[in-house]
């Protein structure tokens, strides 16, 4: 992620950062075969802010997990920065997560026994970054999210909003190619939720590529583009105020978009 | 793509490790209950293992305190049954002259005797040694010199070398040692040397005297204990071959004149520690089992604790931590826990060691003076800690680090399968604890059998005093007989004394002698008889009943026909079906050289058998001669006093009487001697029982912990069952059956493994089969009861789950 503030470039001038081609994900249980994702085609461009929306069970989290290399597709091609990721070993996938992806979770997922500073520092220690540089980056990231005054606090001593700010600082401290946010406002009240969305918008304004899963259309609107998932398939893509797919299908399914 | 992680050199690794350590410390501090339990559990395992190892280290692993001590060997002659006996004088001369394997070869014989000439007469350990004795050990005297060839030649100058303790305590640390003359067995010896502190071989010798070979001795009189030092480069095996050749030559030359069946050679260290090697190794194995049980317990606890950390681990993985990195973090915590366990274990080991030393009275363990928590033991404890860290944390860490990341980040649910792992861990604990309990059960039953053996004499209320009459004051048979004639009635008159007696060989004292003899009318007896000297007071004070005939009485005086008593075994063995009373024997090999071969001894009575050699060995045929008629060997004897007061309270009065007669003594109650006879067994049994109880306790905690965790995991399910009308009993049954299934698996595995244990135990058991069904059934019952109790507590808790609360807990 570029730290300096830049104006998001137009879609035409941006390169593809993530490309999914025919990605499927099937879960097998004893008697059941569940298709969580079915032939997903998705491009996310550098500097783009994409929201993935849809009803519960639609495949949003599965998609985010595959994008974040937390899970592997059953079939299809996933190119990250132009490189296929299927053949990566477990260690290589860990490195990619560490260096190219920043995660923000609904439940914050801060480690309770680590201080705010140590939580933000954690991915940088995995990277083997020298102490001085680590300190610089952690302080910058905490400054950016307005949490530099709480470096020695433990997560339990922070409010939900503050915890999520720390989680954002942790996600951006390593300067990743993309931020993956899974319902980042899900555990927050509306005021804190808005604040986090503003923070993400600010990061995007500074050039960050963001992919956010949300079921709340109010927050989806912060994105440049919204991808609607239903039954593991992309049923609609919205760019600005322009819907590109079949609204009728959504209405028939009972899932409407609150405009 | 870049794949290296934290590849920033050694400094970085150290920093990273320190960070992991700091974090681990914080986690342990924040989970004090878990940490305390884990540290205590590991401390029990490490403490037990370390304590036994310190004993093994001191006794089995440490070399004897002599230069190149692995070259020092002990030689003996082989009996027909493969046993060992002392070397005959002429055989020693031949070994000395013909063997090419030794740089030094020496003999010694040791016995307690009264030493006069120091600050006071004392009963001390004397060793008669040959010239090369000191050079076998390569120990230089602290002061003066050791013996010269002249001194060890027949009729040579009488000189003595004394121990450091004797020099300090009885010669006043004199620098003019040559001015001191000691009187031992009626002969005066000039002190020529003082050995350095710590040198007491053999046993607790205080005075070494020069000795020469008896040229008159035969090859069937086994008097000498022999030690040697192998030449550099000569192995034990090649020395054995050398001895075999010599034996064949001697056997060819002397035929039946030589009753040995070969020569034995062994390292002196093995000779000294051999008898305790098996019990000690067995105890070490038992302690290692305790450690394994402790590790398994901690592993299952860590796994349970890990369940609560899956979210954290998933976050770490999502942030890019490789599996190895997560593994390192988790094992660092295990390592820290184990190191704390090691430290606590070392402290515990010191306490356990004290407990073990209390259980093992002096003399029960050879080389026990070298037992300590030294550097090797501390290293061992740390190594055990490392092993514990690996065993207890690596598996849970591997397990946790492989589980699904997404699942934990998103659903926070249980991926399943852990119950099976816990089952395996608990079953392993149960199996190992069962092994220990079975071993303990067998030893306890065996010990009970030994303890219930009737020794053939009463020990309660009996005081014993070992004495050696100084030759200077008691130069001949008459004076020895007079001593007993005067002293025994005087002792018997002491207030509180009912009977006073004497014997040459006190039962269970470890001393004893046997030899051939002739039976009137039939000639040489078919086998040897044991030989002792005892008066009637001895049998009466120990409550040994007369079975036939009479005891010695006033008729049996010096000058009247010699009389003897025999025990029942003697009568049955040598006079089957006929009355032994009135029969005559002579030529008793043990004293015919004093009293002549033709002096007949009439058997006047039969006394009951006693277990004189050992409780566990059958009574031996024994003849007891009358001390007033054949008192020669009675110079060395034990007095026995049957009292109506606590026997220890008699010591000052007895000591005063003996002091007047210039006879020093060492006292012990017969009870303590009897107790000492089973000390070794009691030691092994007590320590193993201690370990088995710990293992059972740990297994119970393990079962309790896992069942408790399963109850928590199944709260919702149990809530639903209760909501649907399940009775508390059925909920309890559900939980208990589930847990007992795992326990049953462990018990089966444990039982299948018992042959390994019982084979090792066989040599330690007495009158009990290693597969004794009673022991197995009892142990299984105990285990099932303990496991039931451990499962019932959480199971009862499950029955009290409030359904609505449980259903909301999802």
CSV table of N, CA, C and O in Angstrom, one decimal, chain A residues 61 65 70-71 83 88 90-92 94-100 103 105 107 109 111 113-115 118 122-123 125-128 134 154 170 182, chain B residues 1-8 15 19 22-23 26-27 30-31 311-312 315-323 325 401-402 405-406 409-410 412:
chain,number,residue,atom,x,y,z
A,61,UNK,N,-17.8,-14.9,2.7
A,61,UNK,CA,-16.6,-15.2,3.5
A,61,UNK,C,-15.7,-16.2,2.9
A,61,UNK,O,-14.5,-16.1,2.9
A,65,UNK,N,-11.9,-15.6,2.1
A,65,UNK,CA,-10.9,-16.5,2.5
A,65,UNK,C,-10.0,-17.0,1.4
A,65,UNK,O,-8.8,-17.1,1.6
A,70,UNK,N,-6.4,-17.9,2.8
A,70,UNK,CA,-6.7,-18.7,4.0
A,70,UNK,C,-7.3,-20.0,3.6
A,70,UNK,O,-7.4,-20.9,4.4
A,71,UNK,N,-7.7,-20.1,2.4
A,71,UNK,CA,-8.4,-21.3,1.9
A,71,UNK,C,-8.0,-21.4,0.4
A,71,UNK,O,-7.6,-20.4,-0.2
A,83,UNK,N,0.4,-13.4,-10.7
A,83,UNK,CA,1.1,-14.7,-10.4
A,83,UNK,C,0.0,-15.7,-9.9
A,83,UNK,O,-0.7,-15.3,-9.0
A,88,UNK,N,1.5,-22.5,-4.7
A,88,UNK,CA,2.3,-22.1,-3.6
A,88,UNK,C,2.3,-23.1,-2.5
A,88,UNK,O,1.2,-23.6,-2.2
A,90,UNK,N,2.6,-24.1,1.6
A,90,UNK,CA,2.0,-23.5,2.8
A,90,UNK,C,2.9,-22.4,3.3
A,90,UNK,O,2.4,-21.3,3.7
A,91,UNK,N,4.2,-22.6,3.3
A,91,UNK,CA,5.1,-21.5,3.7
A,91,UNK,C,5.0,-20.3,2.8
A,91,UNK,O,5.0,-19.1,3.3
A,92,UNK,N,5.0,-20.6,1.5
A,92,UNK,CA,4.9,-19.4,0.6
A,92,UNK,C,3.6,-18.7,0.7
A,92,UNK,O,3.6,-17.4,0.7
A,94,UNK,N,2.0,-18.4,3.5
A,94,UNK,CA,2.1,-17.6,4.7
A,94,UNK,C,2.9,-16.3,4.4
A,94,UNK,O,2.5,-15.3,4.9
A,95,UNK,N,3.9,-16.5,3.6
A,95,UNK,CA,4.7,-15.3,3.3
A,95,UNK,C,3.9,-14.3,2.5
A,95,UNK,O,4.0,-13.0,2.7
A,96,UNK,N,3.1,-14.8,1.6
A,96,UNK,CA,2.2,-13.9,0.8
A,96,UNK,C,1.3,-13.1,1.7
A,96,UNK,O,1.1,-11.9,1.6
A,97,UNK,N,0.7,-13.9,2.6
A,97,UNK,CA,-0.3,-13.3,3.6
A,97,UNK,C,0.4,-12.2,4.4
A,97,UNK,O,-0.1,-11.1,4.6
A,98,UNK,N,1.6,-12.5,4.8
A,98,UNK,CA,2.4,-11.6,5.6
A,98,UNK,C,2.8,-10.3,4.9
A,98,UNK,O,2.7,-9.3,5.5
A,99,UNK,N,3.2,-10.5,3.6
A,99,UNK,CA,3.8,-9.3,2.9
A,99,UNK,C,2.8,-8.6,2.0
A,99,UNK,O,3.1,-7.4,1.7
A,100,UNK,N,1.8,-9.3,1.5
A,100,UNK,CA,1.0,-8.6,0.5
A,100,UNK,C,-0.5,-8.4,0.9
A,100,UNK,O,-1.2,-7.7,0.2
A,103,UNK,N,-5.3,-8.0,6.8
A,103,UNK,CA,-6.6,-8.5,7.2
A,103,UNK,C,-7.3,-7.6,8.3
A,103,UNK,O,-6.6,-7.2,9.2
A,105,UNK,N,-10.7,-8.1,10.6
A,105,UNK,CA,-11.8,-9.0,10.9
A,105,UNK,C,-13.0,-8.4,11.6
A,105,UNK,O,-12.8,-7.4,12.3
A,107,UNK,N,-14.4,-9.6,14.2
A,107,UNK,CA,-14.2,-9.7,15.7
A,107,UNK,C,-12.9,-9.2,16.1
A,107,UNK,O,-12.4,-9.5,17.2
A,109,UNK,N,-10.0,-9.7,16.3
A,109,UNK,CA,-8.9,-10.8,16.4
A,109,UNK,C,-7.6,-10.2,16.8
A,109,UNK,O,-6.6,-10.5,16.3
A,111,UNK,N,-4.7,-10.1,19.7
A,111,UNK,CA,-4.3,-11.2,20.7
A,111,UNK,C,-4.2,-10.6,22.1
A,111,UNK,O,-3.6,-9.6,22.3
A,113,UNK,N,-3.0,-11.3,24.9
A,113,UNK,CA,-1.9,-11.2,25.8
A,113,UNK,C,-0.8,-10.3,25.2
A,113,UNK,O,0.3,-10.1,25.8
A,114,UNK,N,-1.1,-9.7,24.1
A,114,UNK,CA,-0.1,-8.7,23.5
A,114,UNK,C,-0.7,-7.3,23.6
A,114,UNK,O,-1.9,-7.1,23.6
A,115,UNK,N,0.3,-6.4,23.8
A,115,UNK,CA,-0.2,-5.0,23.9
A,115,UNK,C,-0.6,-4.5,22.5
A,115,UNK,O,-0.3,-5.2,21.5
A,118,UNK,N,2.4,-4.4,20.4
A,118,UNK,CA,2.9,-5.7,20.0
A,118,UNK,C,2.0,-6.4,19.0
A,118,UNK,O,2.4,-7.1,18.1
A,122,UNK,N,3.3,-7.5,15.3
A,122,UNK,CA,3.3,-9.0,15.1
A,122,UNK,C,3.6,-9.4,13.6
A,122,UNK,O,4.6,-10.1,13.4
A,123,UNK,N,2.9,-8.9,12.6
A,123,UNK,CA,3.2,-9.3,11.3
A,123,UNK,C,4.6,-8.9,10.8
A,123,UNK,O,5.2,-9.5,10.0
A,125,UNK,N,7.2,-8.7,12.7
A,125,UNK,CA,8.2,-9.6,13.3
A,125,UNK,C,8.3,-10.9,12.5
A,125,UNK,O,9.3,-11.4,12.3
A,126,UNK,N,7.1,-11.3,12.0
A,126,UNK,CA,7.1,-12.5,11.2
A,126,UNK,C,7.9,-12.3,9.9
A,126,UNK,O,8.4,-13.2,9.3
A,127,UNK,N,8.0,-11.0,9.5
A,127,UNK,CA,8.7,-10.7,8.3
A,127,UNK,C,10.2,-10.6,8.5
A,127,UNK,O,11.0,-10.5,7.6
A,128,UNK,N,10.5,-10.5,9.8
A,128,UNK,CA,12.0,-10.4,10.1
A,128,UNK,C,12.5,-9.0,9.9
A,128,UNK,O,13.7,-8.8,9.6
A,134,UNK,N,10.8,-1.5,12.3
A,134,UNK,CA,9.5,-2.0,12.8
A,134,UNK,C,8.9,-0.9,13.7
A,134,UNK,O,7.7,-0.6,13.6
A,154,UNK,N,-3.6,-3.2,26.7
A,154,UNK,CA,-4.0,-4.5,26.2
A,154,UNK,C,-5.4,-4.4,25.6
A,154,UNK,O,-6.2,-3.5,25.9
A,170,UNK,N,-2.7,-2.7,12.4
A,170,UNK,CA,-2.0,-3.9,12.2
A,170,UNK,C,-2.0,-4.3,10.7
A,170,UNK,O,-1.0,-4.8,10.2
A,182,UNK,N,-13.3,-8.2,6.6
A,182,UNK,CA,-14.5,-9.1,6.7
A,182,UNK,C,-15.5,-8.5,7.7
A,182,UNK,O,-15.2,-8.6,8.9
B,1,UNK,N,8.3,-15.4,-5.6
B,1,UNK,CA,7.9,-14.7,-4.3
B,1,UNK,C,8.9,-14.9,-3.2
B,1,UNK,O,9.5,-16.0,-3.1
B,2,UNK,N,9.1,-14.0,-2.4
B,2,UNK,CA,10.0,-14.2,-1.3
B,2,UNK,C,9.4,-15.1,-0.3
B,2,UNK,O,8.3,-15.0,0.1
B,3,UNK,N,10.2,-16.1,0.1
B,3,UNK,CA,9.7,-17.1,1.0
B,3,UNK,C,10.4,-17.1,2.3
B,3,UNK,O,10.0,-17.8,3.3
B,4,UNK,N,11.5,-16.4,2.4
B,4,UNK,CA,12.3,-16.5,3.7
B,4,UNK,C,11.5,-15.6,4.7
B,4,UNK,O,11.0,-14.6,4.4
B,5,UNK,N,11.5,-16.2,5.9
B,5,UNK,CA,10.8,-15.5,7.0
B,5,UNK,C,11.8,-15.4,8.2
B,5,UNK,O,12.4,-16.4,8.6
B,6,UNK,N,12.0,-14.2,8.7
B,6,UNK,CA,12.9,-14.0,9.8
B,6,UNK,C,14.3,-14.6,9.5
B,6,UNK,O,14.9,-15.2,10.4
B,7,UNK,N,14.7,-14.3,8.3
B,7,UNK,CA,16.0,-14.9,7.9
B,7,UNK,C,17.0,-13.8,8.1
B,7,UNK,O,17.8,-13.5,7.2
B,8,UNK,N,17.0,-13.1,9.2
B,8,UNK,CA,17.9,-12.0,9.4
B,8,UNK,C,19.0,-12.3,10.4
B,8,UNK,O,19.4,-11.5,11.2
B,15,UNK,N,16.8,-12.5,19.1
B,15,UNK,CA,15.8,-11.5,19.5
B,15,UNK,C,14.4,-12.1,19.4
B,15,UNK,O,13.5,-11.9,20.2
B,19,UNK,N,11.7,-12.7,22.3
B,19,UNK,CA,10.3,-12.2,22.2
B,19,UNK,C,9.3,-13.3,22.5
B,19,UNK,O,8.4,-13.1,23.3
B,22,UNK,N,9.4,-14.0,26.1
B,22,UNK,CA,8.7,-12.9,26.9
B,22,UNK,C,7.2,-13.1,26.8
B,22,UNK,O,6.5,-13.1,27.8
B,23,UNK,N,6.8,-13.4,25.7
B,23,UNK,CA,5.4,-13.6,25.5
B,23,UNK,C,4.9,-14.9,26.2
B,23,UNK,O,3.8,-14.9,26.9
B,26,UNK,N,4.6,-14.1,29.8
B,26,UNK,CA,3.4,-13.4,30.1
B,26,UNK,C,2.1,-14.2,30.1
B,26,UNK,O,1.3,-14.2,30.9
B,27,UNK,N,2.1,-15.2,29.1
B,27,UNK,CA,1.0,-16.1,29.0
B,27,UNK,C,0.9,-16.9,30.3
B,27,UNK,O,-0.2,-17.1,30.8
B,30,UNK,N,-0.3,-14.9,33.1
B,30,UNK,CA,-1.7,-14.6,33.0
B,30,UNK,C,-2.6,-15.8,33.2
B,30,UNK,O,-3.8,-15.6,33.4
B,31,UNK,N,-2.1,-17.0,33.1
B,31,UNK,CA,-2.9,-18.2,33.4
B,31,UNK,C,-2.2,-19.0,34.5
B,31,UNK,O,-1.8,-20.1,34.4
B,311,UNK,N,-8.2,-19.3,18.1
B,311,UNK,CA,-8.5,-18.0,17.4
B,311,UNK,C,-7.2,-17.2,17.3
B,311,UNK,O,-6.8,-16.8,16.2
B,312,UNK,N,-6.4,-17.2,18.4
B,312,UNK,CA,-5.1,-16.5,18.3
B,312,UNK,C,-4.2,-17.1,17.3
B,312,UNK,O,-3.5,-16.4,16.5
B,315,UNK,N,-5.2,-16.2,13.9
B,315,UNK,CA,-4.8,-14.8,13.6
B,315,UNK,C,-3.4,-14.7,13.2
B,315,UNK,O,-3.0,-14.1,12.2
B,316,UNK,N,-2.5,-15.4,14.0
B,316,UNK,CA,-1.1,-15.4,13.7
B,316,UNK,C,-0.9,-16.0,12.3
B,316,UNK,O,-0.1,-15.4,11.5
B,317,UNK,N,-1.6,-17.1,12.0
B,317,UNK,CA,-1.4,-17.7,10.7
B,317,UNK,C,-1.9,-16.7,9.6
B,317,UNK,O,-1.2,-16.5,8.5
B,318,UNK,N,-3.0,-16.1,9.8
B,318,UNK,CA,-3.5,-15.1,8.8
B,318,UNK,C,-2.6,-14.0,8.6
B,318,UNK,O,-2.5,-13.4,7.5
B,319,UNK,N,-1.9,-13.6,9.7
B,319,UNK,CA,-0.9,-12.5,9.6
B,319,UNK,C,0.4,-12.9,8.9
B,319,UNK,O,1.3,-12.1,8.8
B,320,UNK,N,0.5,-14.2,8.6
B,320,UNK,CA,1.6,-14.6,7.8
B,320,UNK,C,2.6,-15.5,8.6
B,320,UNK,O,3.7,-15.7,8.1
B,321,UNK,N,2.3,-15.9,9.8
B,321,UNK,CA,3.2,-16.8,10.5
B,321,UNK,C,3.1,-18.1,9.9
B,321,UNK,O,2.1,-18.7,9.7
B,322,UNK,N,4.3,-18.6,9.6
B,322,UNK,CA,4.4,-20.0,9.0
B,322,UNK,C,4.1,-21.0,10.1
B,322,UNK,O,4.2,-20.6,11.3
B,323,UNK,N,3.8,-22.2,9.7
B,323,UNK,CA,3.5,-23.2,10.7
B,323,UNK,C,4.7,-23.4,11.7
B,323,UNK,O,4.5,-23.5,12.9
B,325,UNK,N,6.8,-21.2,12.6
B,325,UNK,CA,6.8,-20.1,13.5
B,325,UNK,C,5.8,-20.2,14.7
B,325,UNK,O,6.1,-19.9,15.8
B,401,UNK,N,-1.3,-26.2,15.2
B,401,UNK,CA,-0.8,-25.4,14.1
B,401,UNK,C,-1.2,-25.9,12.7
B,401,UNK,O,-1.0,-25.3,11.7
B,402,UNK,N,-1.8,-27.1,12.7
B,402,UNK,CA,-2.3,-27.6,11.4
B,402,UNK,C,-3.8,-27.4,11.2
B,402,UNK,O,-4.3,-27.7,10.1
B,405,UNK,N,-7.4,-22.7,9.4
B,405,UNK,CA,-7.3,-21.3,9.8
B,405,UNK,C,-8.7,-20.6,9.7
B,405,UNK,O,-9.2,-19.9,10.6
B,406,UNK,N,-9.2,-20.7,8.5
B,406,UNK,CA,-10.5,-20.0,8.2
B,406,UNK,C,-11.6,-20.3,9.2
B,406,UNK,O,-12.2,-19.4,9.7
B,409,UNK,N,-11.1,-18.4,12.3
B,409,UNK,CA,-11.3,-17.0,12.2
B,409,UNK,C,-12.8,-16.6,12.0
B,409,UNK,O,-13.2,-15.6,12.4
B,410,UNK,N,-13.5,-17.5,11.3
B,410,UNK,CA,-14.8,-17.1,10.9
B,410,UNK,C,-15.9,-17.7,11.8
B,410,UNK,O,-16.7,-17.0,12.4
B,412,UNK,N,-15.2,-19.9,14.6
B,412,UNK,CA,-14.8,-20.2,16.0
B,412,UNK,C,-15.4,-21.5,16.6
B,412,UNK,O,-15.6,-21.6,17.8
